[in-house]
DNA sequence: GTCTATATTATGATAGAC
DNA sequence: GTCTATCATAATATAGAC
């Protein structure tokens, strides 16, 4: 079949592929710009025209690719949530299923490093948690609960072994997430109050240590060796 | 002089007072509505027309009483910051200047109870900490720094006595504030994830205990009595 | 797939009557 | 002090040309 293609139809195919590629690029650039815009201003505060301008495309293209503002928001949440999940999978695979404390510690450390690298992700989520909405219900059912449940299970195991602070695991997760993320989310204020950026490697390493030290406990005293 | 007043002028005085009172009421209602609106949507997301509608007044009255949107925002921050400060003064006066650990503990507990009662206050502040602006600079210089400095001093004293976790006091304050406030700020999400409200008296009491337990340390072992 | 043009609605701000 | 009327601007969304 391919050998039957005339010069004209070959050109058409090439053109079509170029167009498809450009379309994908456009979609990707809108998505990236929308992520920043939604994180910065929340769903209602965000402007799809500003998104288009940031992405360097005409504003009707937003509607073309994502139907409407809500479709754009859902696409942003889906891709960023996927990235969030991916961030843990790789390293977590190296650790034995049975060592729950080690898994939890790695998970929490990775969470902190993800928060440092993606403060916008936490703004995106936080904006929706303020008040009830269809978007919040969707977010909780599809994304938040699954993550919370996984971590809660690990926290319970760690608590059994005396390696994590006491308390309701869901409650403790809100404390942990708040303690970890706020300093990155309020980075402009932090810069003015502390005179340094919370994003430097040195600071992030300190932050990992300090946050983990707050929630993890040293192993209970073993009978003395020797 | 007062005895010279005719019936007409008396009526005028009464009317004027009524008008002044009504004006103050209007101002107050706009202020309250604006607090909710700014907390919910941030400065740029907030609409002065929505504020007027919530307050039940015509929208030009916003301009009359506060000049413009920024003037309204400043008035909101000033009054709510004043309330925040007032919240500590009363009980703090009862504690000796010298017992820094007790002062710090009371301050932190009062902070938690204030956060539970006024989640909007923390939203109002958080919106501005995201990115640089004249409003942020004003906020940090006029309100944030003074509070942070007072608490940092107490934290250093408590650390000297081994009664507070180690680390930079400003850094630790961001951890503490984040841990404390997030669960109240995301109350709609919390309700869906945990199936209960973070605002119940029982929950707030638990929260006070859990948060303080994370940051305060028990006194170092004294030589055993008896 | 992309872009011009436009319908509709909402915003911040102000002028002027009462 | 309050309210009606209005201006200039910017928003979401869509129709239709290319």
mmCIF file of N, CA and C in Angstrom, chain A residues 101-221:
data_model
loop_
_atom_site.group_PDB
_atom_site.id
_atom_site.type_symbol
_atom_site.label_atom_id
_atom_site.label_comp_id
_atom_site.label_asym_id
_atom_site.label_seq_id
_atom_site.Cartn_x
_atom_site.Cartn_y
_atom_site.Cartn_z
ATOM 1 N N UNK A 101 8.599 0.599 58.283
ATOM 2 C CA UNK A 101 9.185 1.849 58.769
ATOM 3 C C UNK A 101 10.075 2.468 57.704
ATOM 4 N N UNK A 102 10.892 1.627 57.060
ATOM 5 C CA UNK A 102 11.779 2.129 56.004
ATOM 6 C C UNK A 102 10.967 2.670 54.831
ATOM 7 N N UNK A 103 9.880 1.954 54.482
ATOM 8 C CA UNK A 103 9.019 2.421 53.389
ATOM 9 C C UNK A 103 8.416 3.778 53.722
ATOM 10 N N UNK A 104 7.912 3.891 54.956
ATOM 11 C CA UNK A 104 7.280 5.145 55.376
ATOM 12 C C UNK A 104 8.284 6.285 55.359
ATOM 13 N N UNK A 105 9.475 6.013 55.874
ATOM 14 C CA UNK A 105 10.481 7.075 55.929
ATOM 15 C C UNK A 105 10.860 7.536 54.527
ATOM 16 N N UNK A 106 11.037 6.589 53.631
ATOM 17 C CA UNK A 106 11.373 6.966 52.257
ATOM 18 C C UNK A 106 10.226 7.753 51.621
ATOM 19 N N UNK A 107 9.010 7.288 51.834
ATOM 20 C CA UNK A 107 7.826 7.963 51.307
ATOM 21 C C UNK A 107 7.772 9.409 51.783
ATOM 22 N N UNK A 108 7.988 9.605 53.094
ATOM 23 C CA UNK A 108 7.900 10.952 53.660
ATOM 24 C C UNK A 108 9.037 11.834 53.135
ATOM 25 N N UNK A 109 10.235 11.240 53.048
ATOM 26 C CA UNK A 109 11.348 12.043 52.524
ATOM 27 C C UNK A 109 11.097 12.431 51.065
ATOM 28 N N UNK A 110 10.603 11.485 50.296
ATOM 29 C CA UNK A 110 10.295 11.797 48.896
ATOM 30 C C UNK A 110 9.189 12.844 48.796
ATOM 31 N N UNK A 111 8.233 12.756 49.716
ATOM 32 C CA UNK A 111 7.152 13.742 49.748
ATOM 33 C C UNK A 111 7.718 15.146 49.957
ATOM 34 N N UNK A 112 8.670 15.240 50.895
ATOM 35 C CA UNK A 112 9.271 16.544 51.190
ATOM 36 C C UNK A 112 10.021 17.076 49.973
ATOM 37 N N UNK A 113 10.789 16.205 49.332
ATOM 38 C CA UNK A 113 11.568 16.656 48.175
ATOM 39 C C UNK A 113 10.649 17.015 47.005
ATOM 40 N N UNK A 114 9.556 16.292 46.886
ATOM 41 C CA UNK A 114 8.581 16.646 45.837
ATOM 42 C C UNK A 114 7.965 18.012 46.132
ATOM 43 N N UNK A 115 7.640 18.255 47.413
ATOM 44 C CA UNK A 115 7.037 19.542 47.789
ATOM 45 C C UNK A 115 7.992 20.701 47.512
ATOM 46 N N UNK A 116 9.285 20.460 47.751
ATOM 47 C CA UNK A 116 10.283 21.506 47.495
ATOM 48 C C UNK A 116 10.391 21.799 46.006
ATOM 49 N N UNK A 117 10.253 20.752 45.199
ATOM 50 C CA UNK A 117 10.409 20.914 43.752
ATOM 51 C C UNK A 117 9.105 21.364 43.090
ATOM 52 N N UNK A 118 7.965 21.130 43.753
ATOM 53 C CA UNK A 118 6.655 21.421 43.141
ATOM 54 C C UNK A 118 5.692 22.106 44.107
ATOM 55 N N UNK A 119 6.066 23.270 44.619
ATOM 56 C CA UNK A 119 5.144 23.941 45.546
ATOM 57 C C UNK A 119 3.792 24.228 44.887
ATOM 58 N N UNK A 120 3.804 24.424 43.580
ATOM 59 C CA UNK A 120 2.550 24.700 42.869
ATOM 60 C C UNK A 120 1.562 23.548 42.974
ATOM 61 N N UNK A 121 2.076 22.334 43.025
ATOM 62 C CA UNK A 121 1.177 21.185 43.150
ATOM 63 C C UNK A 121 0.339 21.307 44.427
ATOM 64 N N UNK A 122 0.973 21.726 45.499
ATOM 65 C CA UNK A 122 0.250 21.804 46.771
ATOM 66 C C UNK A 122 -0.696 22.998 46.809
ATOM 67 N N UNK A 123 -0.341 24.056 46.117
ATOM 68 C CA UNK A 123 -1.300 25.163 45.981
ATOM 69 C C UNK A 123 -2.522 24.716 45.197
ATOM 70 N N UNK A 124 -2.280 24.010 44.110
ATOM 71 C CA UNK A 124 -3.378 23.511 43.269
ATOM 72 C C UNK A 124 -4.373 22.727 44.111
ATOM 73 N N UNK A 125 -3.842 21.846 44.959
ATOM 74 C CA UNK A 125 -4.702 21.017 45.794
ATOM 75 C C UNK A 125 -5.359 21.837 46.913
ATOM 76 N N UNK A 126 -4.576 22.709 47.514
ATOM 77 C CA UNK A 126 -5.078 23.456 48.681
ATOM 78 C C UNK A 126 -6.260 24.344 48.328
ATOM 79 N N UNK A 127 -6.182 24.986 47.171
ATOM 80 C CA UNK A 127 -7.276 25.877 46.779
ATOM 81 C C UNK A 127 -8.626 25.173 46.835
ATOM 82 N N UNK A 128 -8.629 23.901 46.492
ATOM 83 C CA UNK A 128 -9.909 23.177 46.414
ATOM 84 C C UNK A 128 -10.390 22.691 47.771
ATOM 85 N N UNK A 129 -9.460 22.549 48.745
ATOM 86 C CA UNK A 129 -9.834 21.980 50.036
ATOM 87 C C UNK A 129 -10.552 22.942 50.959
ATOM 88 N N UNK A 130 -10.597 24.193 50.549
ATOM 89 C CA UNK A 130 -11.172 25.257 51.358
ATOM 90 C C UNK A 130 -12.663 25.079 51.578
ATOM 91 N N UNK A 131 -13.381 24.819 50.495
ATOM 92 C CA UNK A 131 -14.843 24.710 50.594
ATOM 93 C C UNK A 131 -15.345 23.588 49.678
ATOM 94 N N UNK A 132 -16.525 23.114 49.995
ATOM 95 C CA UNK A 132 -17.110 22.028 49.210
ATOM 96 C C UNK A 132 -17.321 22.429 47.756
ATOM 97 N N UNK A 133 -17.188 21.454 46.891
ATOM 98 C CA UNK A 133 -17.444 21.665 45.462
ATOM 99 C C UNK A 133 -17.398 20.310 44.791
ATOM 100 N N UNK A 134 -17.929 20.224 43.586
ATOM 101 C CA UNK A 134 -17.838 18.979 42.832
ATOM 102 C C UNK A 134 -16.378 18.635 42.565
ATOM 103 N N UNK A 135 -15.587 19.668 42.325
ATOM 104 C CA UNK A 135 -14.166 19.426 42.065
ATOM 105 C C UNK A 135 -13.499 18.794 43.280
ATOM 106 N N UNK A 136 -13.831 19.295 44.479
ATOM 107 C CA UNK A 136 -13.230 18.727 45.692
ATOM 108 C C UNK A 136 -13.616 17.263 45.871
ATOM 109 N N UNK A 137 -14.902 16.963 45.701
ATOM 110 C CA UNK A 137 -15.356 15.579 45.854
ATOM 111 C C UNK A 137 -14.605 14.665 44.893
ATOM 112 N N UNK A 138 -14.499 15.105 43.670
ATOM 113 C CA UNK A 138 -13.774 14.325 42.667
ATOM 114 C C UNK A 138 -12.321 14.134 43.076
ATOM 115 N N UNK A 139 -11.714 15.218 43.537
ATOM 116 C CA UNK A 139 -10.308 15.195 43.938
ATOM 117 C C UNK A 139 -10.076 14.215 45.086
ATOM 118 N N UNK A 140 -10.927 14.283 46.100
ATOM 119 C CA UNK A 140 -10.766 13.436 47.277
ATOM 120 C C UNK A 140 -10.953 11.964 46.905
ATOM 121 N N UNK A 141 -12.018 11.687 46.168
ATOM 122 C CA UNK A 141 -12.317 10.290 45.828
ATOM 123 C C UNK A 141 -11.272 9.699 44.899
ATOM 124 N N UNK A 142 -10.835 10.476 43.933
ATOM 125 C CA UNK A 142 -9.946 9.930 42.896
ATOM 126 C C UNK A 142 -8.473 9.977 43.275
ATOM 127 N N UNK A 143 -8.092 10.980 44.074
ATOM 128 C CA UNK A 143 -6.648 11.176 44.300
ATOM 129 C C UNK A 143 -6.247 11.165 45.760
ATOM 130 N N UNK A 144 -6.923 11.956 46.580
ATOM 131 C CA UNK A 144 -6.430 12.169 47.949
ATOM 132 C C UNK A 144 -6.559 10.918 48.801
ATOM 133 N N UNK A 145 -7.758 10.317 48.790
ATOM 134 C CA UNK A 145 -8.019 9.189 49.697
ATOM 135 C C UNK A 145 -7.048 8.040 49.494
ATOM 136 N N UNK A 146 -6.787 7.705 48.241
ATOM 137 C CA UNK A 146 -5.905 6.561 47.981
ATOM 138 C C UNK A 146 -4.527 6.793 48.595
ATOM 139 N N UNK A 147 -3.997 7.998 48.419
ATOM 140 C CA UNK A 147 -2.691 8.304 48.997
ATOM 141 C C UNK A 147 -2.747 8.255 50.520
ATOM 142 N N UNK A 148 -3.758 8.917 51.100
ATOM 143 C CA UNK A 148 -3.878 8.942 52.559
ATOM 144 C C UNK A 148 -4.002 7.525 53.138
ATOM 145 N N UNK A 149 -4.759 6.675 52.465
ATOM 146 C CA UNK A 149 -4.964 5.319 52.972
ATOM 147 C C UNK A 149 -3.666 4.520 52.982
ATOM 148 N N UNK A 150 -2.890 4.643 51.909
ATOM 149 C CA UNK A 150 -1.616 3.930 51.842
ATOM 150 C C UNK A 150 -0.705 4.358 52.983
ATOM 151 N N UNK A 151 -0.575 5.679 53.147
ATOM 152 C CA UNK A 151 0.334 6.189 54.183
ATOM 153 C C UNK A 151 -0.189 5.860 55.581
ATOM 154 N N UNK A 152 -1.521 5.938 55.768
ATOM 155 C CA UNK A 152 -2.099 5.650 57.088
ATOM 156 C C UNK A 152 -1.750 4.235 57.537
ATOM 157 N N UNK A 153 -1.813 3.320 56.575
ATOM 158 C CA UNK A 153 -1.499 1.929 56.888
ATOM 159 C C UNK A 153 -0.054 1.789 57.366
ATOM 160 N N UNK A 154 0.861 2.458 56.672
ATOM 161 C CA UNK A 154 2.266 2.409 57.067
ATOM 162 C C UNK A 154 2.476 3.071 58.419
ATOM 163 N N UNK A 155 1.769 4.174 58.646
ATOM 164 C CA UNK A 155 1.915 4.872 59.937
ATOM 165 C C UNK A 155 1.490 3.948 61.073
ATOM 166 N N UNK A 156 0.371 3.239 60.877
ATOM 167 C CA UNK A 156 -0.094 2.326 61.932
ATOM 168 C C UNK A 156 0.937 1.259 62.247
ATOM 169 N N UNK A 157 1.571 0.706 61.214
ATOM 170 C CA UNK A 157 2.600 -0.311 61.429
ATOM 171 C C UNK A 157 3.786 0.287 62.182
ATOM 172 N N UNK A 158 4.192 1.484 61.765
ATOM 173 C CA UNK A 158 5.327 2.137 62.426
ATOM 174 C C UNK A 158 4.994 2.450 63.881
ATOM 175 N N UNK A 159 3.751 2.855 64.130
ATOM 176 C CA UNK A 159 3.341 3.147 65.513
ATOM 177 C C UNK A 159 3.392 1.896 66.378
ATOM 178 N N UNK A 160 2.947 0.762 65.798
ATOM 179 C CA UNK A 160 2.993 -0.509 66.538
ATOM 180 C C UNK A 160 4.396 -0.809 67.013
ATOM 181 N N UNK A 161 5.373 -0.443 66.190
ATOM 182 C CA UNK A 161 6.776 -0.708 66.528
ATOM 183 C C UNK A 161 7.388 0.439 67.337
ATOM 184 N N UNK A 162 6.557 1.419 67.717
ATOM 185 C CA UNK A 162 7.065 2.544 68.513
ATOM 186 C C UNK A 162 7.978 3.485 67.748
ATOM 187 N N UNK A 163 7.844 3.484 66.410
ATOM 188 C CA UNK A 163 8.771 4.268 65.592
ATOM 189 C C UNK A 163 8.163 5.551 65.033
ATOM 190 N N UNK A 164 6.904 5.832 65.405
ATOM 191 C CA UNK A 164 6.251 7.037 64.882
ATOM 192 C C UNK A 164 5.401 7.627 66.001
ATOM 193 N N UNK A 165 5.221 8.929 66.008
ATOM 194 C CA UNK A 165 4.448 9.574 67.074
ATOM 195 C C UNK A 165 3.044 8.984 67.143
ATOM 196 N N UNK A 166 2.479 8.993 68.361
ATOM 197 C CA UNK A 166 1.122 8.487 68.561
ATOM 198 C C UNK A 166 0.089 9.465 68.021
ATOM 199 N N UNK A 167 -1.078 8.926 67.681
ATOM 200 C CA UNK A 167 -2.171 9.778 67.211
ATOM 201 C C UNK A 167 -2.866 9.178 66.012
ATOM 202 N N UNK A 168 -4.015 9.723 65.652
ATOM 203 C CA UNK A 168 -4.743 9.254 64.484
ATOM 204 C C UNK A 168 -3.917 9.491 63.221
ATOM 205 N N UNK A 169 -3.698 8.432 62.413
ATOM 206 C CA UNK A 169 -2.816 8.559 61.248
ATOM 207 C C UNK A 169 -3.260 9.640 60.254
ATOM 208 N N UNK A 170 -4.563 9.825 60.088
ATOM 209 C CA UNK A 170 -5.042 10.847 59.146
ATOM 210 C C UNK A 170 -4.773 12.235 59.704
ATOM 211 N N UNK A 171 -5.056 12.400 60.980
ATOM 212 C CA UNK A 171 -4.741 13.653 61.665
ATOM 213 C C UNK A 171 -3.250 13.964 61.525
ATOM 214 N N UNK A 172 -2.426 12.977 61.810
ATOM 215 C CA UNK A 172 -0.973 13.179 61.752
ATOM 216 C C UNK A 172 -0.511 13.543 60.336
ATOM 217 N N UNK A 173 -1.185 13.003 59.338
ATOM 218 C CA UNK A 173 -0.792 13.336 57.974
ATOM 219 C C UNK A 173 -1.057 14.803 57.654
ATOM 220 N N UNK A 174 -2.158 15.337 58.181
ATOM 221 C CA UNK A 174 -2.397 16.763 57.954
ATOM 222 C C UNK A 174 -1.324 17.612 58.640
ATOM 223 N N UNK A 175 -0.909 17.177 59.843
ATOM 224 C CA UNK A 175 0.172 17.900 60.523
ATOM 225 C C UNK A 175 1.451 17.833 59.694
ATOM 226 N N UNK A 176 1.768 16.627 59.238
ATOM 227 C CA UNK A 176 3.004 16.436 58.475
ATOM 228 C C UNK A 176 2.985 17.256 57.185
ATOM 229 N N UNK A 177 1.918 17.124 56.428
ATOM 230 C CA UNK A 177 1.832 17.831 55.144
ATOM 231 C C UNK A 177 1.896 19.342 55.361
ATOM 232 N N UNK A 178 1.188 19.807 56.391
ATOM 233 C CA UNK A 178 1.223 21.241 56.682
ATOM 234 C C UNK A 178 2.621 21.700 57.059
ATOM 235 N N UNK A 179 3.257 20.963 57.954
ATOM 236 C CA UNK A 179 4.608 21.328 58.394
ATOM 237 C C UNK A 179 5.579 21.339 57.216
ATOM 238 N N UNK A 180 5.458 20.343 56.352
ATOM 239 C CA UNK A 180 6.392 20.205 55.226
ATOM 240 C C UNK A 180 6.173 21.277 54.163
ATOM 241 N N UNK A 181 4.922 21.498 53.788
ATOM 242 C CA UNK A 181 4.666 22.279 52.572
ATOM 243 C C UNK A 181 4.615 23.784 52.785
ATOM 244 N N UNK A 182 4.215 24.236 53.985
ATOM 245 C CA UNK A 182 3.941 25.663 54.140
ATOM 246 C C UNK A 182 5.148 26.531 53.806
ATOM 247 N N UNK A 183 6.312 26.086 54.204
ATOM 248 C CA UNK A 183 7.518 26.905 54.009
ATOM 249 C C UNK A 183 7.852 27.058 52.521
ATOM 250 N N UNK A 184 7.442 26.074 51.718
ATOM 251 C CA UNK A 184 7.666 26.184 50.274
ATOM 252 C C UNK A 184 6.532 26.962 49.606
ATOM 253 N N UNK A 185 5.323 26.762 50.105
ATOM 254 C CA UNK A 185 4.183 27.468 49.516
ATOM 255 C C UNK A 185 4.272 28.974 49.765
ATOM 256 N N UNK A 186 4.783 29.358 50.937
ATOM 257 C CA UNK A 186 4.921 30.781 51.262
ATOM 258 C C UNK A 186 6.337 31.264 51.018
ATOM 259 N N UNK A 187 6.951 30.795 49.930
ATOM 260 C CA UNK A 187 8.371 31.071 49.739
ATOM 261 C C UNK A 187 8.702 32.558 49.642
ATOM 262 N N UNK A 188 7.789 33.356 49.110
ATOM 263 C CA UNK A 188 8.063 34.800 49.002
ATOM 264 C C UNK A 188 8.113 35.426 50.393
ATOM 265 N N UNK A 189 7.181 35.015 51.263
ATOM 266 C CA UNK A 189 7.187 35.526 52.636
ATOM 267 C C UNK A 189 8.429 35.037 53.374
ATOM 268 N N UNK A 190 8.736 33.744 53.216
ATOM 269 C CA UNK A 190 9.906 33.157 53.874
ATOM 270 C C UNK A 190 11.166 33.921 53.499
ATOM 271 N N UNK A 191 11.285 34.234 52.220
ATOM 272 C CA UNK A 191 12.457 34.981 51.758
ATOM 273 C C UNK A 191 12.578 36.309 52.499
ATOM 274 N N UNK A 192 11.459 36.980 52.723
ATOM 275 C CA UNK A 192 11.507 38.287 53.390
ATOM 276 C C UNK A 192 11.722 38.151 54.894
ATOM 277 N N UNK A 193 11.183 37.077 55.495
ATOM 278 C CA UNK A 193 11.297 36.913 56.948
ATOM 279 C C UNK A 193 12.669 36.349 57.320
ATOM 280 N N UNK A 194 13.091 35.317 56.594
ATOM 281 C CA UNK A 194 14.319 34.612 56.976
ATOM 282 C C UNK A 194 15.539 35.074 56.186
ATOM 283 N N UNK A 195 15.309 35.827 55.114
ATOM 284 C CA UNK A 195 16.438 36.319 54.323
ATOM 285 C C UNK A 195 17.126 35.255 53.503
ATOM 286 N N UNK A 196 16.467 34.080 53.368
ATOM 287 C CA UNK A 196 17.045 33.079 52.465
ATOM 288 C C UNK A 196 15.945 32.247 51.826
ATOM 289 N N UNK A 197 16.307 31.630 50.709
ATOM 290 C CA UNK A 197 15.323 30.852 49.963
ATOM 291 C C UNK A 197 15.161 29.466 50.558
ATOM 292 N N UNK A 198 13.923 28.988 50.684
ATOM 293 C CA UNK A 198 13.733 27.627 51.185
ATOM 294 C C UNK A 198 14.056 26.557 50.135
ATOM 295 N N UNK A 199 14.387 26.977 48.929
ATOM 296 C CA UNK A 199 14.580 25.998 47.853
ATOM 297 C C UNK A 199 16.036 25.569 47.667
ATOM 298 N N UNK A 200 16.965 26.181 48.386
ATOM 299 C CA UNK A 200 18.368 25.783 48.234
ATOM 300 C C UNK A 200 18.548 24.340 48.701
ATOM 301 N N UNK A 201 19.526 23.670 48.093
ATOM 302 C CA UNK A 201 19.749 22.253 48.459
ATOM 303 C C UNK A 201 20.007 22.117 49.958
ATOM 304 N N UNK A 202 20.816 23.025 50.485
ATOM 305 C CA UNK A 202 21.160 22.974 51.909
ATOM 306 C C UNK A 202 19.901 23.053 52.777
ATOM 307 N N UNK A 203 19.049 23.994 52.422
ATOM 308 C CA UNK A 203 17.846 24.172 53.241
ATOM 309 C C UNK A 203 16.930 22.955 53.155
ATOM 310 N N UNK A 204 16.744 22.435 51.936
ATOM 311 C CA UNK A 204 15.857 21.287 51.765
ATOM 312 C C UNK A 204 16.366 20.092 52.569
ATOM 313 N N UNK A 205 17.687 19.880 52.557
ATOM 314 C CA UNK A 205 18.241 18.767 53.344
ATOM 315 C C UNK A 205 17.963 18.952 54.838
ATOM 316 N N UNK A 206 18.172 20.169 55.319
ATOM 317 C CA UNK A 206 17.840 20.476 56.717
ATOM 318 C C UNK A 206 16.362 20.197 56.992
ATOM 319 N N UNK A 207 15.540 20.631 56.054
ATOM 320 C CA UNK A 207 14.085 20.496 56.208
ATOM 321 C C UNK A 207 13.696 19.027 56.312
ATOM 322 N N UNK A 208 14.272 18.198 55.470
ATOM 323 C CA UNK A 208 14.004 16.755 55.527
ATOM 324 C C UNK A 208 14.321 16.216 56.909
ATOM 325 N N UNK A 209 15.510 16.571 57.396
ATOM 326 C CA UNK A 209 15.921 16.071 58.715
ATOM 327 C C UNK A 209 14.969 16.552 59.807
ATOM 328 N N UNK A 210 14.700 17.850 59.811
ATOM 329 C CA UNK A 210 13.882 18.422 60.885
ATOM 330 C C UNK A 210 12.475 17.846 60.869
ATOM 331 N N UNK A 211 11.875 17.747 59.695
ATOM 332 C CA UNK A 211 10.505 17.231 59.611
ATOM 333 C C UNK A 211 10.439 15.767 60.047
ATOM 334 N N UNK A 212 11.372 14.965 59.548
ATOM 335 C CA UNK A 212 11.356 13.542 59.924
ATOM 336 C C UNK A 212 11.595 13.378 61.417
ATOM 337 N N UNK A 213 12.497 14.199 61.963
ATOM 338 C CA UNK A 213 12.800 14.105 63.395
ATOM 339 C C UNK A 213 11.564 14.397 64.239
ATOM 340 N N UNK A 214 10.676 15.251 63.718
ATOM 341 C CA UNK A 214 9.467 15.582 64.482
ATOM 342 C C UNK A 214 8.522 14.393 64.599
ATOM 343 N N UNK A 215 8.463 13.567 63.569
ATOM 344 C CA UNK A 215 7.418 12.542 63.525
ATOM 345 C C UNK A 215 7.923 11.120 63.790
ATOM 346 N N UNK A 216 9.180 10.860 63.417
ATOM 347 C CA UNK A 216 9.708 9.509 63.643
ATOM 348 C C UNK A 216 10.325 9.411 65.028
ATOM 349 N N UNK A 217 10.294 8.200 65.586
ATOM 350 C CA UNK A 217 10.908 7.940 66.893
ATOM 351 C C UNK A 217 12.027 6.936 66.724
ATOM 352 N N UNK A 218 13.051 7.072 67.535
ATOM 353 C CA UNK A 218 14.145 6.095 67.500
ATOM 354 C C UNK A 218 13.624 4.743 67.981
ATOM 355 N N UNK A 219 14.262 3.660 67.532
ATOM 356 C CA UNK A 219 13.826 2.327 67.987
ATOM 357 C C UNK A 219 13.904 2.244 69.496
ATOM 358 N N UNK A 220 12.962 1.542 70.137
ATOM 359 C CA UNK A 220 13.017 1.359 71.594
ATOM 360 C C UNK A 220 14.322 0.663 71.959
ATOM 361 N N UNK A 221 14.822 0.964 73.153
ATOM 362 C CA UNK A 221 16.090 0.376 73.632
ATOM 363 C C UNK A 221 16.078 -1.142 73.521
#
